[in-house]
Amino acid sequence: MLPWKRWLRPLAALALTAAAVLTPAATASAAPTAQATASSGWNDYSCKPSAAHPRPVVLVHGTFANSVDNWLVLAPYLVNRGYCVFSLDYGQLPGVPLIHGLGPIDKSAEQLRDFVDKVLAATGAPQADLVGHSQGGMMPRHYLKFLGGADKVNALVGIAPDNHGTTLLGLTKLLPHFPGAEKFLNDKTPALADQIAGSPFLTRLNEGGDTVPGVQYTVIATRYDQVVTPYRSQYLDGPNVRNVLVQDLCPVNISEHVAIGTIDRIAFHEVANALDPAHATPTNCGSVVN
């Protein structure tokens, strides 16, 4: 059991939402651009996939994140292993800079569709691999299932994805007791409402099965996740699925929801294995130095 921070983070997330939608935005966004990240080897549209890694990797950030801050460790990690790596911003709200992944998830999936098309056109590859954190590991499933993405994607790797929604440690069950709270989430931050367990969006997404034919799925979870709860709700059921708990690979790993997607080298080693299963190597506590 992690300390009291397990409860603080979900509450802080909700508070941050309110601040984001009620605070006037700066007149100009200071978000890092694709050109800035290209200098670090990612979002480089001149990159051509190699024979060893023939598919570009598209990184899909989580809620309250953006195309840069979520990937400051994983993107260079993959670039150094010879991948063409790209990341997008999605789910932007008007007047809210830097913090994305808040708009309706079905519309965010359309942004992902357009971005994947752009990456495939630039690289000449017929398919891409997707790696997403939190909402970014779940949202692509809408693209795969409803927007034709299955033909353009070989693999989806979700790091702490909320595939079946979240209860936020039971806090979402309290929403009906706060008049106007549910309407506030739906109106101001639709993505948060969409991610609540049992939401209409998730009900439609998971009807008829979790997966679509032809795509390889990997879910990488931590038992200490305090945002997507219960953590086993992240797992997918279906063919071509591998569900991974990082504590089964390294029992002393204490990553929670944010750390597993931003700095956890054990999780990242499993990402690399999922992207190139033919050359996968065992993941253990020593993988932090690989």
PDB file of C-alpha atoms in Angstrom:
ATOM      1  CA  MET A   1       0.000   0.000   0.000  1.00  0.00           C
ATOM      2  CA  LEU A   2       1.366   3.366  -0.954  1.00  0.00           C
ATOM      3  CA  PRO A   3       1.012   6.289   1.493  1.00  0.00           C
ATOM      4  CA  TRP A   4      -1.676   8.997   1.564  1.00  0.00           C
ATOM      5  CA  LYS A   5      -0.507  10.290  -1.817  1.00  0.00           C
ATOM      6  CA  ARG A   6      -2.694   7.616  -3.397  1.00  0.00           C
ATOM      7  CA  TRP A   7      -5.704   9.680  -2.343  1.00  0.00           C
ATOM      8  CA  LEU A   8      -4.147  13.086  -2.892  1.00  0.00           C
ATOM      9  CA  ARG A   9      -3.330  12.644  -6.581  1.00  0.00           C
ATOM     10  CA  PRO A  10      -6.903  11.960  -7.782  1.00  0.00           C
ATOM     11  CA  LEU A  11      -8.190  14.892  -5.734  1.00  0.00           C
ATOM     12  CA  ALA A  12      -5.426  17.094  -7.118  1.00  0.00           C
ATOM     13  CA  ALA A  13      -6.326  16.021 -10.634  1.00  0.00           C
ATOM     14  CA  LEU A  14      -9.925  17.124 -10.155  1.00  0.00           C
ATOM     15  CA  ALA A  15      -8.784  20.401  -8.636  1.00  0.00           C
ATOM     16  CA  LEU A  16      -6.430  20.972 -11.542  1.00  0.00           C
ATOM     17  CA  THR A  17      -9.315  20.436 -13.940  1.00  0.00           C
ATOM     18  CA  ALA A  18     -11.354  23.132 -12.279  1.00  0.00           C
ATOM     19  CA  ALA A  19      -8.395  25.497 -12.319  1.00  0.00           C
ATOM     20  CA  ALA A  20      -7.703  24.803 -15.963  1.00  0.00           C
ATOM     21  CA  VAL A  21     -11.214  25.529 -17.140  1.00  0.00           C
ATOM     22  CA  LEU A  22     -11.845  28.531 -14.885  1.00  0.00           C
ATOM     23  CA  THR A  23      -8.512  30.347 -15.088  1.00  0.00           C
ATOM     24  CA  PRO A  24      -7.977  32.671 -18.078  1.00  0.00           C
ATOM     25  CA  ALA A  25      -5.314  31.346 -20.384  1.00  0.00           C
ATOM     26  CA  ALA A  26      -2.174  33.167 -21.366  1.00  0.00           C
ATOM     27  CA  THR A  27      -2.406  34.988 -24.675  1.00  0.00           C
ATOM     28  CA  ALA A  28       0.272  32.790 -26.192  1.00  0.00           C
ATOM     29  CA  SER A  29       1.106  29.186 -25.495  1.00  0.00           C
ATOM     30  CA  ALA A  30       4.670  28.316 -24.599  1.00  0.00           C
ATOM     31  CA  ALA A  31       4.226  24.663 -25.507  1.00  0.00           C
ATOM     32  CA  PRO A  32       7.333  23.096 -27.048  1.00  0.00           C
ATOM     33  CA  THR A  33       6.919  22.553 -30.772  1.00  0.00           C
ATOM     34  CA  ALA A  34       7.540  19.570 -32.980  1.00  0.00           C
ATOM     35  CA  GLN A  35      10.559  21.410 -34.335  1.00  0.00           C
ATOM     36  CA  ALA A  36      12.028  21.633 -30.852  1.00  0.00           C
ATOM     37  CA  THR A  37      11.652  17.932 -30.204  1.00  0.00           C
ATOM     38  CA  ALA A  38      13.039  17.099 -33.633  1.00  0.00           C
ATOM     39  CA  SER A  39      16.380  18.412 -32.428  1.00  0.00           C
ATOM     40  CA  SER A  40      16.350  15.533 -29.940  1.00  0.00           C
ATOM     41  CA  GLY A  41      15.635  13.017 -32.670  1.00  0.00           C
ATOM     42  CA  TRP A  42      11.889  12.677 -32.284  1.00  0.00           C
ATOM     43  CA  ASN A  43       9.188  14.304 -34.404  1.00  0.00           C
ATOM     44  CA  ASP A  44      11.758  14.315 -37.184  1.00  0.00           C
ATOM     45  CA  TYR A  45       9.727  13.981 -40.364  1.00  0.00           C
ATOM     46  CA  SER A  46      12.826  13.224 -42.400  1.00  0.00           C
ATOM     47  CA  CYS A  47      13.314   9.980 -40.426  1.00  0.00           C
ATOM     48  CA  LYS A  48      12.928   6.833 -42.506  1.00  0.00           C
ATOM     49  CA  PRO A  49      12.231   3.537 -40.733  1.00  0.00           C
ATOM     50  CA  SER A  50      15.010   0.969 -40.923  1.00  0.00           C
ATOM     51  CA  ALA A  51      14.770  -2.688 -41.899  1.00  0.00           C
ATOM     52  CA  ALA A  52      15.243  -3.559 -38.224  1.00  0.00           C
ATOM     53  CA  HIS A  53      12.425  -1.215 -37.124  1.00  0.00           C
ATOM     54  CA  PRO A  54      10.201  -0.792 -40.167  1.00  0.00           C
ATOM     55  CA  ARG A  55       7.302   0.979 -38.463  1.00  0.00           C
ATOM     56  CA  PRO A  56       7.259   4.489 -36.968  1.00  0.00           C
ATOM     57  CA  VAL A  57       6.187   4.740 -33.337  1.00  0.00           C
ATOM     58  CA  VAL A  58       3.473   7.249 -32.426  1.00  0.00           C
ATOM     59  CA  LEU A  59       3.385   8.275 -28.766  1.00  0.00           C
ATOM     60  CA  VAL A  60      -0.024   9.268 -27.368  1.00  0.00           C
ATOM     61  CA  HIS A  61       0.067  11.303 -24.152  1.00  0.00           C
ATOM     62  CA  GLY A  62      -2.356  11.068 -21.252  1.00  0.00           C
ATOM     63  CA  THR A  63      -4.874  13.410 -19.650  1.00  0.00           C
ATOM     64  CA  PHE A  64      -3.434  16.715 -18.339  1.00  0.00           C
ATOM     65  CA  ALA A  65      -0.288  16.161 -20.443  1.00  0.00           C
ATOM     66  CA  ASN A  66       1.069  17.106 -23.854  1.00  0.00           C
ATOM     67  CA  SER A  67       3.184  15.727 -26.687  1.00  0.00           C
ATOM     68  CA  VAL A  68       6.468  16.643 -24.989  1.00  0.00           C
ATOM     69  CA  ASP A  69       6.253  16.391 -21.211  1.00  0.00           C
ATOM     70  CA  ASN A  70       4.842  12.861 -21.204  1.00  0.00           C
ATOM     71  CA  TRP A  71       7.712  11.563 -23.340  1.00  0.00           C
ATOM     72  CA  LEU A  72      10.905  13.255 -22.188  1.00  0.00           C
ATOM     73  CA  VAL A  73      12.382   9.867 -21.219  1.00  0.00           C
ATOM     74  CA  LEU A  74      10.613   7.298 -23.407  1.00  0.00           C
ATOM     75  CA  ALA A  75      10.980   9.152 -26.718  1.00  0.00           C
ATOM     76  CA  PRO A  76      14.805   9.389 -26.544  1.00  0.00           C
ATOM     77  CA  TYR A  77      14.888   5.823 -25.196  1.00  0.00           C
ATOM     78  CA  LEU A  78      13.214   4.591 -28.385  1.00  0.00           C
ATOM     79  CA  VAL A  79      15.124   6.938 -30.706  1.00  0.00           C
ATOM     80  CA  ASN A  80      18.386   5.577 -29.299  1.00  0.00           C
ATOM     81  CA  ARG A  81      17.157   2.102 -30.214  1.00  0.00           C
ATOM     82  CA  GLY A  82      16.727   3.093 -33.844  1.00  0.00           C
ATOM     83  CA  TYR A  83      13.029   3.930 -34.062  1.00  0.00           C
ATOM     84  CA  CYS A  84      11.414   6.839 -35.880  1.00  0.00           C
ATOM     85  CA  VAL A  85       9.378   8.380 -33.078  1.00  0.00           C
ATOM     86  CA  PHE A  86       6.543  10.906 -33.252  1.00  0.00           C
ATOM     87  CA  SER A  87       4.134  12.427 -30.741  1.00  0.00           C
ATOM     88  CA  LEU A  88       0.992  14.514 -31.053  1.00  0.00           C
ATOM     89  CA  ASP A  89      -1.106  16.887 -28.998  1.00  0.00           C
ATOM     90  CA  TYR A  90      -4.801  16.054 -28.827  1.00  0.00           C
ATOM     91  CA  GLY A  91      -7.905  16.897 -26.849  1.00  0.00           C
ATOM     92  CA  GLN A  92      -7.112  20.598 -26.544  1.00  0.00           C
ATOM     93  CA  LEU A  93      -9.675  22.887 -24.925  1.00  0.00           C
ATOM     94  CA  PRO A  94     -10.072  26.495 -26.088  1.00  0.00           C
ATOM     95  CA  GLY A  95      -8.070  28.877 -23.921  1.00  0.00           C
ATOM     96  CA  VAL A  96      -6.267  26.100 -22.013  1.00  0.00           C
ATOM     97  CA  PRO A  97      -2.573  25.967 -22.997  1.00  0.00           C
ATOM     98  CA  LEU A  98      -0.125  23.136 -22.345  1.00  0.00           C
ATOM     99  CA  ILE A  99      -2.601  20.822 -20.604  1.00  0.00           C
ATOM    100  CA  HIS A 100      -4.337  18.601 -23.150  1.00  0.00           C
ATOM    101  CA  GLY A 101      -6.286  15.359 -23.374  1.00  0.00           C
ATOM    102  CA  LEU A 102      -9.407  17.042 -21.993  1.00  0.00           C
ATOM    103  CA  GLY A 103     -11.713  17.170 -25.022  1.00  0.00           C
ATOM    104  CA  PRO A 104     -14.239  14.518 -26.098  1.00  0.00           C
ATOM    105  CA  ILE A 105     -12.338  11.285 -26.608  1.00  0.00           C
ATOM    106  CA  ASP A 106     -14.053  10.364 -29.862  1.00  0.00           C
ATOM    107  CA  LYS A 107     -12.873  13.675 -31.324  1.00  0.00           C
ATOM    108  CA  SER A 108      -9.373  13.070 -29.951  1.00  0.00           C
ATOM    109  CA  ALA A 109      -9.361   9.737 -31.782  1.00  0.00           C
ATOM    110  CA  GLU A 110     -10.047  11.628 -35.003  1.00  0.00           C
ATOM    111  CA  GLN A 111      -6.987  13.771 -34.302  1.00  0.00           C
ATOM    112  CA  LEU A 112      -4.952  10.599 -33.813  1.00  0.00           C
ATOM    113  CA  ARG A 113      -6.257   9.215 -37.117  1.00  0.00           C
ATOM    114  CA  ASP A 114      -5.136  12.338 -38.962  1.00  0.00           C
ATOM    115  CA  PHE A 115      -1.747  12.338 -37.230  1.00  0.00           C
ATOM    116  CA  VAL A 116      -1.057   8.694 -38.049  1.00  0.00           C
ATOM    117  CA  ASP A 117      -1.911   9.418 -41.691  1.00  0.00           C
ATOM    118  CA  LYS A 118       0.571  12.295 -41.626  1.00  0.00           C
ATOM    119  CA  VAL A 119       3.322  10.115 -40.133  1.00  0.00           C
ATOM    120  CA  LEU A 120       2.742   7.281 -42.590  1.00  0.00           C
ATOM    121  CA  ALA A 121       2.812   9.691 -45.522  1.00  0.00           C
ATOM    122  CA  ALA A 122       6.089  11.226 -44.320  1.00  0.00           C
ATOM    123  CA  THR A 123       7.855   7.948 -43.543  1.00  0.00           C
ATOM    124  CA  GLY A 124       6.454   5.841 -46.366  1.00  0.00           C
ATOM    125  CA  ALA A 125       5.589   3.062 -43.926  1.00  0.00           C
ATOM    126  CA  PRO A 126       2.346   1.133 -44.421  1.00  0.00           C
ATOM    127  CA  GLN A 127       1.682   0.798 -40.692  1.00  0.00           C
ATOM    128  CA  ALA A 128       2.627   2.415 -37.388  1.00  0.00           C
ATOM    129  CA  ASP A 129       2.910   1.196 -33.814  1.00  0.00           C
ATOM    130  CA  LEU A 130       1.149   3.172 -31.073  1.00  0.00           C
ATOM    131  CA  VAL A 131       2.345   3.618 -27.491  1.00  0.00           C
ATOM    132  CA  GLY A 132       0.075   5.494 -25.113  1.00  0.00           C
ATOM    133  CA  HIS A 133      -0.038   6.437 -21.454  1.00  0.00           C
ATOM    134  CA  SER A 134      -3.286   6.487 -19.451  1.00  0.00           C
ATOM    135  CA  GLN A 135      -6.025   7.919 -21.705  1.00  0.00           C
ATOM    136  CA  GLY A 136      -3.451   7.708 -24.493  1.00  0.00           C
ATOM    137  CA  GLY A 137      -3.409   3.930 -24.145  1.00  0.00           C
ATOM    138  CA  MET A 138      -7.188   3.641 -24.290  1.00  0.00           C
ATOM    139  CA  MET A 139      -8.236   6.353 -26.766  1.00  0.00           C
ATOM    140  CA  PRO A 140      -6.489   4.666 -29.727  1.00  0.00           C
ATOM    141  CA  ARG A 141      -8.850   1.717 -29.335  1.00  0.00           C
ATOM    142  CA  HIS A 142     -11.652   3.978 -30.588  1.00  0.00           C
ATOM    143  CA  TYR A 143      -9.504   4.809 -33.621  1.00  0.00           C
ATOM    144  CA  LEU A 144      -8.810   1.121 -34.216  1.00  0.00           C
ATOM    145  CA  LYS A 145     -12.436   0.032 -33.805  1.00  0.00           C
ATOM    146  CA  PHE A 146     -14.436   2.830 -35.398  1.00  0.00           C
ATOM    147  CA  LEU A 147     -12.142   4.974 -37.571  1.00  0.00           C
ATOM    148  CA  GLY A 148     -10.315   2.455 -39.729  1.00  0.00           C
ATOM    149  CA  GLY A 149      -7.149   2.394 -37.667  1.00  0.00           C
ATOM    150  CA  ALA A 150      -6.812  -1.385 -37.596  1.00  0.00           C
ATOM    151  CA  ASP A 151      -5.508  -1.385 -41.171  1.00  0.00           C
ATOM    152  CA  LYS A 152      -2.826   1.190 -40.331  1.00  0.00           C
ATOM    153  CA  VAL A 153      -1.642  -0.037 -36.924  1.00  0.00           C
ATOM    154  CA  ASN A 154       0.393  -3.125 -36.141  1.00  0.00           C
ATOM    155  CA  ALA A 155       0.530  -2.848 -32.342  1.00  0.00           C
ATOM    156  CA  LEU A 156      -0.954  -0.837 -29.503  1.00  0.00           C
ATOM    157  CA  VAL A 157       1.011  -0.654 -26.257  1.00  0.00           C
ATOM    158  CA  GLY A 158      -0.919   0.873 -23.361  1.00  0.00           C
ATOM    159  CA  ILE A 159       0.931   2.022 -20.251  1.00  0.00           C
ATOM    160  CA  ALA A 160      -1.569   2.254 -17.366  1.00  0.00           C
ATOM    161  CA  PRO A 161      -4.478   2.608 -19.822  1.00  0.00           C
ATOM    162  CA  ASP A 162      -8.005   3.112 -18.515  1.00  0.00           C
ATOM    163  CA  ASN A 163      -9.457   0.536 -20.870  1.00  0.00           C
ATOM    164  CA  HIS A 164     -12.542  -0.063 -18.757  1.00  0.00           C
ATOM    165  CA  GLY A 165     -12.639   3.294 -17.025  1.00  0.00           C
ATOM    166  CA  THR A 166     -11.711   4.273 -13.511  1.00  0.00           C
ATOM    167  CA  THR A 167     -13.401   4.645 -10.163  1.00  0.00           C
ATOM    168  CA  LEU A 168     -10.622   6.953  -8.894  1.00  0.00           C
ATOM    169  CA  LEU A 169     -10.383   4.812  -5.756  1.00  0.00           C
ATOM    170  CA  GLY A 170     -14.166   5.021  -5.441  1.00  0.00           C
ATOM    171  CA  LEU A 171     -14.341   8.817  -5.673  1.00  0.00           C
ATOM    172  CA  THR A 172     -16.401   8.773  -8.872  1.00  0.00           C
ATOM    173  CA  LYS A 173     -19.211   7.097  -6.933  1.00  0.00           C
ATOM    174  CA  LEU A 174     -19.512  10.307  -4.915  1.00  0.00           C
ATOM    175  CA  LEU A 175     -20.281  12.492  -7.927  1.00  0.00           C
ATOM    176  CA  PRO A 176     -24.078  12.070  -7.725  1.00  0.00           C
ATOM    177  CA  HIS A 177     -23.934  13.475  -4.195  1.00  0.00           C
ATOM    178  CA  PHE A 178     -22.526  16.792  -5.432  1.00  0.00           C
ATOM    179  CA  PRO A 179     -25.170  18.657  -7.445  1.00  0.00           C
ATOM    180  CA  GLY A 180     -23.794  19.882 -10.745  1.00  0.00           C
ATOM    181  CA  ALA A 181     -20.528  17.933 -10.546  1.00  0.00           C
ATOM    182  CA  GLU A 182     -21.369  15.483 -13.311  1.00  0.00           C
ATOM    183  CA  LYS A 183     -22.667  18.249 -15.572  1.00  0.00           C
ATOM    184  CA  PHE A 184     -19.513  20.265 -14.887  1.00  0.00           C
ATOM    185  CA  LEU A 185     -17.309  17.369 -15.991  1.00  0.00           C
ATOM    186  CA  ASN A 186     -19.379  16.711 -19.100  1.00  0.00           C
ATOM    187  CA  ASP A 187     -19.496  20.363 -20.123  1.00  0.00           C
ATOM    188  CA  LYS A 188     -16.023  21.551 -19.172  1.00  0.00           C
ATOM    189  CA  THR A 189     -13.775  18.484 -19.378  1.00  0.00           C
ATOM    190  CA  PRO A 190     -15.523  15.856 -21.497  1.00  0.00           C
ATOM    191  CA  ALA A 191     -12.555  13.470 -21.458  1.00  0.00           C
ATOM    192  CA  LEU A 192     -12.800  13.080 -17.694  1.00  0.00           C
ATOM    193  CA  ALA A 193     -16.479  12.198 -17.934  1.00  0.00           C
ATOM    194  CA  ASP A 194     -15.715   9.743 -20.743  1.00  0.00           C
ATOM    195  CA  GLN A 195     -13.146   7.950 -18.574  1.00  0.00           C
ATOM    196  CA  ILE A 196     -15.422   7.211 -15.638  1.00  0.00           C
ATOM    197  CA  ALA A 197     -16.210   3.514 -15.382  1.00  0.00           C
ATOM    198  CA  GLY A 198     -19.569   2.811 -16.990  1.00  0.00           C
ATOM    199  CA  SER A 199     -19.645   5.980 -19.109  1.00  0.00           C
ATOM    200  CA  PRO A 200     -21.547   5.868 -22.422  1.00  0.00           C
ATOM    201  CA  PHE A 201     -18.254   6.281 -24.299  1.00  0.00           C
ATOM    202  CA  LEU A 202     -16.632   3.278 -22.618  1.00  0.00           C
ATOM    203  CA  THR A 203     -19.768   1.176 -22.864  1.00  0.00           C
ATOM    204  CA  ARG A 204     -19.787   1.630 -26.637  1.00  0.00           C
ATOM    205  CA  LEU A 205     -16.024   1.122 -26.902  1.00  0.00           C
ATOM    206  CA  ASN A 206     -16.083  -2.220 -25.096  1.00  0.00           C
ATOM    207  CA  GLU A 207     -19.266  -3.637 -26.599  1.00  0.00           C
ATOM    208  CA  GLY A 208     -18.568  -6.737 -28.646  1.00  0.00           C
ATOM    209  CA  GLY A 209     -15.071  -7.283 -27.269  1.00  0.00           C
ATOM    210  CA  ASP A 210     -11.972  -5.356 -26.254  1.00  0.00           C
ATOM    211  CA  THR A 211      -9.883  -5.936 -29.374  1.00  0.00           C
ATOM    212  CA  VAL A 212     -10.046  -5.888 -33.167  1.00  0.00           C
ATOM    213  CA  PRO A 213      -8.440  -8.471 -35.464  1.00  0.00           C
ATOM    214  CA  GLY A 214      -4.938  -7.907 -36.782  1.00  0.00           C
ATOM    215  CA  VAL A 215      -3.603  -5.687 -33.998  1.00  0.00           C
ATOM    216  CA  GLN A 216      -1.180  -6.825 -31.286  1.00  0.00           C
ATOM    217  CA  TYR A 217      -2.092  -5.464 -27.844  1.00  0.00           C
ATOM    218  CA  THR A 218       0.116  -5.018 -24.787  1.00  0.00           C
ATOM    219  CA  VAL A 219      -1.027  -3.552 -21.453  1.00  0.00           C
ATOM    220  CA  ILE A 220       1.620  -2.564 -18.900  1.00  0.00           C
ATOM    221  CA  ALA A 221       0.177  -1.889 -15.440  1.00  0.00           C
ATOM    222  CA  THR A 222       1.280  -1.256 -11.858  1.00  0.00           C
ATOM    223  CA  ARG A 223      -0.533  -2.497  -8.777  1.00  0.00           C
ATOM    224  CA  TYR A 224       0.147   0.922  -7.185  1.00  0.00           C
ATOM    225  CA  ASP A 225      -1.906   2.833  -9.747  1.00  0.00           C
ATOM    226  CA  GLN A 226      -4.004   5.362  -7.848  1.00  0.00           C
ATOM    227  CA  VAL A 227      -5.660   6.969 -10.885  1.00  0.00           C
ATOM    228  CA  VAL A 228      -6.910   4.040 -12.973  1.00  0.00           C
ATOM    229  CA  THR A 229      -8.558   1.868 -10.366  1.00  0.00           C
ATOM    230  CA  PRO A 230      -8.905  -0.982  -9.846  1.00  0.00           C
ATOM    231  CA  TYR A 231      -5.682  -1.568 -11.716  1.00  0.00           C
ATOM    232  CA  ARG A 232      -6.877  -4.851 -13.212  1.00  0.00           C
ATOM    233  CA  SER A 233      -9.552  -2.916 -15.094  1.00  0.00           C
ATOM    234  CA  GLN A 234      -6.704  -1.837 -17.379  1.00  0.00           C
ATOM    235  CA  TYR A 235      -6.291  -5.353 -18.730  1.00  0.00           C
ATOM    236  CA  LEU A 236      -7.716  -6.378 -22.084  1.00  0.00           C
ATOM    237  CA  ASP A 237      -9.348  -9.659 -22.980  1.00  0.00           C
ATOM    238  CA  GLY A 238      -9.032 -11.165 -26.421  1.00  0.00           C
ATOM    239  CA  PRO A 239      -6.642 -12.684 -28.924  1.00  0.00           C
ATOM    240  CA  ASN A 240      -3.223 -11.123 -29.454  1.00  0.00           C
ATOM    241  CA  VAL A 241      -3.242  -9.587 -25.960  1.00  0.00           C
ATOM    242  CA  ARG A 242      -0.457  -9.573 -23.391  1.00  0.00           C
ATOM    243  CA  ASN A 243      -1.222  -8.081 -19.973  1.00  0.00           C
ATOM    244  CA  VAL A 244       1.871  -7.235 -17.906  1.00  0.00           C
ATOM    245  CA  LEU A 245       2.141  -6.222 -14.250  1.00  0.00           C
ATOM    246  CA  VAL A 246       5.505  -4.579 -13.605  1.00  0.00           C
ATOM    247  CA  GLN A 247       5.655  -5.990 -10.073  1.00  0.00           C
ATOM    248  CA  ASP A 248       5.644  -9.496 -11.588  1.00  0.00           C
ATOM    249  CA  LEU A 249       8.841  -8.505 -13.394  1.00  0.00           C
ATOM    250  CA  CYS A 250      10.435  -6.569 -10.554  1.00  0.00           C
ATOM    251  CA  PRO A 251       8.757  -6.999  -7.154  1.00  0.00           C
ATOM    252  CA  VAL A 252      10.390  -3.891  -5.697  1.00  0.00           C
ATOM    253  CA  ASN A 253       9.015  -1.584  -8.396  1.00  0.00           C
ATOM    254  CA  ILE A 254       6.847   1.065  -6.698  1.00  0.00           C
ATOM    255  CA  SER A 255       5.866   3.142  -9.733  1.00  0.00           C
ATOM    256  CA  GLU A 256       2.400   4.665  -9.581  1.00  0.00           C
ATOM    257  CA  HIS A 257       0.288   6.028 -12.426  1.00  0.00           C
ATOM    258  CA  VAL A 258       2.467   8.948 -13.449  1.00  0.00           C
ATOM    259  CA  ALA A 259       5.868   7.332 -12.942  1.00  0.00           C
ATOM    260  CA  ILE A 260       5.120   4.193 -14.936  1.00  0.00           C
ATOM    261  CA  GLY A 261       4.415   6.282 -18.031  1.00  0.00           C
ATOM    262  CA  THR A 262       7.121   8.906 -17.674  1.00  0.00           C
ATOM    263  CA  ILE A 263      10.255   7.494 -16.026  1.00  0.00           C
ATOM    264  CA  ASP A 264       9.909   3.758 -15.375  1.00  0.00           C
ATOM    265  CA  ARG A 265      12.676   1.978 -17.289  1.00  0.00           C
ATOM    266  CA  ILE A 266      11.252  -1.435 -16.450  1.00  0.00           C
ATOM    267  CA  ALA A 267       8.002  -0.458 -18.159  1.00  0.00           C
ATOM    268  CA  PHE A 268       9.976   1.027 -21.044  1.00  0.00           C
ATOM    269  CA  HIS A 269      11.901  -2.219 -21.503  1.00  0.00           C
ATOM    270  CA  GLU A 270       8.553  -3.959 -21.873  1.00  0.00           C
ATOM    271  CA  VAL A 271       7.518  -1.324 -24.427  1.00  0.00           C
ATOM    272  CA  ALA A 272      10.641  -2.155 -26.447  1.00  0.00           C
ATOM    273  CA  ASN A 273       9.846  -5.867 -26.197  1.00  0.00           C
ATOM    274  CA  ALA A 274       6.296  -5.256 -27.413  1.00  0.00           C
ATOM    275  CA  LEU A 275       7.520  -3.224 -30.383  1.00  0.00           C
ATOM    276  CA  ASP A 276      10.042  -5.892 -31.405  1.00  0.00           C
ATOM    277  CA  PRO A 277       8.867  -9.211 -29.949  1.00  0.00           C
ATOM    278  CA  ALA A 278      11.188 -11.219 -32.190  1.00  0.00           C
ATOM    279  CA  HIS A 279      14.149  -9.751 -30.292  1.00  0.00           C
ATOM    280  CA  ALA A 280      12.569  -9.436 -26.845  1.00  0.00           C
ATOM    281  CA  THR A 281      14.807  -9.928 -23.823  1.00  0.00           C
ATOM    282  CA  PRO A 282      13.760 -10.742 -20.247  1.00  0.00           C
ATOM    283  CA  THR A 283      12.623  -7.787 -18.188  1.00  0.00           C
ATOM    284  CA  ASN A 284      13.685  -7.685 -14.542  1.00  0.00           C
ATOM    285  CA  CYS A 285      14.891  -5.240 -11.916  1.00  0.00           C
ATOM    286  CA  GLY A 286      18.161  -4.910 -13.808  1.00  0.00           C
ATOM    287  CA  SER A 287      16.369  -3.511 -16.833  1.00  0.00           C
ATOM    288  CA  VAL A 288      16.651  -0.011 -15.377  1.00  0.00           C
ATOM    289  CA  VAL A 289      20.193   0.166 -16.726  1.00  0.00           C
ATOM    290  CA  ASN A 290      19.459  -1.283 -20.164  1.00  0.00           C
TER     291      ASN A 290
END
